[in-house]
């Protein structure tokens, strides 16, 4: 949904909002000036700190120099690691120079003092001016490169070179061995009168893996393979080099494999911790814009700063996407989500302007010019009259050096992007609902919240922080202008003006959100007499609302009756009386702001007013209870039984003389009324008494209502009792899929691809399979194999419950396999409609192949970003999917419910002695709530019975008065009768839910009580920690270490904490590590976490 706010008053938004001020826009509290300067961070990203980039052309004499790697097409000064003179009167000089980490493509050109020198012949002797005076050999940095040696047969070559030989190979380093004769005649030094010439090697340097050229990578095509360096090719893409830096540069083996235990340079993150599709997107954008990289990295620079410099050349920047290293590239973006008021929780923070000192209108880019001897030179100013006019003509310039850029055009385009991004001064922090956890940094969304002065404004997500405790997601956003891309790439003369807040209507007040208020019927008061009342619960957190208006009526269009109009109440509770018993109502809620503006009403319908309780029974008339049943026999979806009691004197008169005698106080009358079907009394009759209503919901229900009997009376007291016995058979077909809803407490049988997992989710109330969908990656989630052999009906149906992000593509089908698990067919793929609410996909009435012995539900996730959750996989015989059942052996579920609507009516006292009613119907994962009331104790009732069973917790199949409950992964069992457990001595036990009842002991529980001394046990020792701290270090270089904790009791908890003592660690570098827990028994270790 997209909406545009109407015009503001004469005072503009910028004038009305000062930095750091708290403002109210259209009734919503918004705080500005709290963005911690995203533009400051953006400016820092434009100028990465890599000191080594200034020494690329230097001829550096340092045998212990850091490792360097050359990127793309560029010139190097090299690092001198060896130098010696030799021959007659030391007339010859040889130098060993390390150029770049390999493998490299080629070194086509060498320059000495700026003049190109070529070499030829078996000993690579110089031609031209330096003929017979200079020799040079180079290697390509392969792991099998042999040592380079000086030329032989020189006229003055004795004595020979010492300190250098075949043992001085430099594998995996592009190396140059450079030899010169310093004089034609040993007596005079007439060749190199100015000393050793300044060398420069110009080449096409490192070969790297490009996913786009690898057919094994989704969407790739070509012979390259990520783990075979022999297939790699030379690349000048900034994102290819950035990806390689994130993955790390390792020792290469001769057979093409990579020894990942020996990292030479780079971050060294595993592929699972890198958002490779984002890097691939950057490669494509850089290729389309002709953006290349030309430069050198060094291990002396910080890892994060090195990554910044690489991405700067491709118009990108690194971001954190959950636990992955990702990138964001400057390119046109399509909004993948429209953010509305319904997504916002809490207080939004808006910063409408970039601070004055950071608001630049001109950038002067510096780049590396080959024409100028590979020196950094300034390009022309990048500016716009639009930006200068916004700054009232004041020049505000900034010089940025693009250290790995060798093209003036590329430098100008990158500078234009940086300038436009600096002008994106509109930033926001939005605390949001948890379903937005699928929105990741780098994503583009559209914010359409007019009360925040944001109407259809596009934003880039800079950071997304998930708070699992409060089930919320905080999005930090920066505005995004579409027109800047054409301007930055030279396709438009001017950029769009800097983004600003949208105009707002001061009279606009946002309507109440449906989830912000509830309507609840009020239970009867003490004594059993009450008029129908509903309670509206409406917490209001803002002071902008001064009046609440509540109305009710028979329909959404009225006519309306005032229920409440006044100030918001501190407890948020509003009672509305004067309702007609049993009538269905709509309720309207409106807000009034301080300026008198009213919101549009939010309306809720389908609210049924409660019935009167039995306080107005006429004492001279007996009372008959009527049973009204509405049964949907065709679909069996809803079963609703309500009992009505009314004044039925005219009906009793028709029964004859015995009724008349009872009314006159004559002898005892025993009358049997059989087969009374749906005695209905109009709700507007004065003496109608509705005792209670019970709603029971189930799916596919058959109902049989039996046995309505016994209206009893005598000459002094008439007691009416209606007993309805409902036998309901729930037609649930057996679930043939084992562990379809993770009933085993694990993902046994499920086949989950990389990036997916399974576990208990408190938010979803049980186990689910979950996964993040990644652009360019297709994954298949497979439910457990289901046996569909010949004894199972040929017509079958399957279903699975899912919820997923709105931009994810997902499809499902049922696949069939023969007895040897060979694939033999499937149902058609069916796309799943995007929804963040749990929804059931169904494949009904399909015919399994005759040869099918197995089937399974398969869900495929497409190549777009998002998330998906799955649960409740079910396959059953028949042409219709029944509701999910967890037990595959259940063929039907039967229940007998006996309802006594009017337990006792004492006609002499005119009071209801006991009654029960529905407080809340079953909803979602919550059961129905039933209230019980008595005239003496209000809403409390004393229960008196030989045995009291709570739900289905007669855990020992007898009447031992037991209770049990499960909370998370633990279960509590409490016995009021005979003890239980393996030793028969437990009265109470609290421990892992997976422990069987018959095997419970004092050793495998957390705590509890028993019949034998010491009568209590506690394996947690009051909840404290046992054992001392055990410290161990993994050591440098990313190695691992372990420590053993002996004597751990079953069911105990272990706590492991880690600390990183950085020393020389780069504070900005991403860090990775894991903690694993093994259980050892009998010398065998088993991974448990």
Coordinates of N, CA and C in Angstrom, one line a residue, residues 47 533 648 757:
X47 N 37.4 6.8 2.8 CA 38.8 7.0 2.9 C 39.4 5.9 3.7
X533 N -22.3 -6.9 30.0 CA -21.2 -5.8 30.0 C -20.0 -6.4 29.2
X648 N -41.5 -21.9 30.6 CA -42.2 -22.8 29.7 C -43.5 -23.3 30.3
X757 N 18.1 -25.2 9.6 CA 18.2 -26.0 10.8 C 16.8 -26.2 11.4

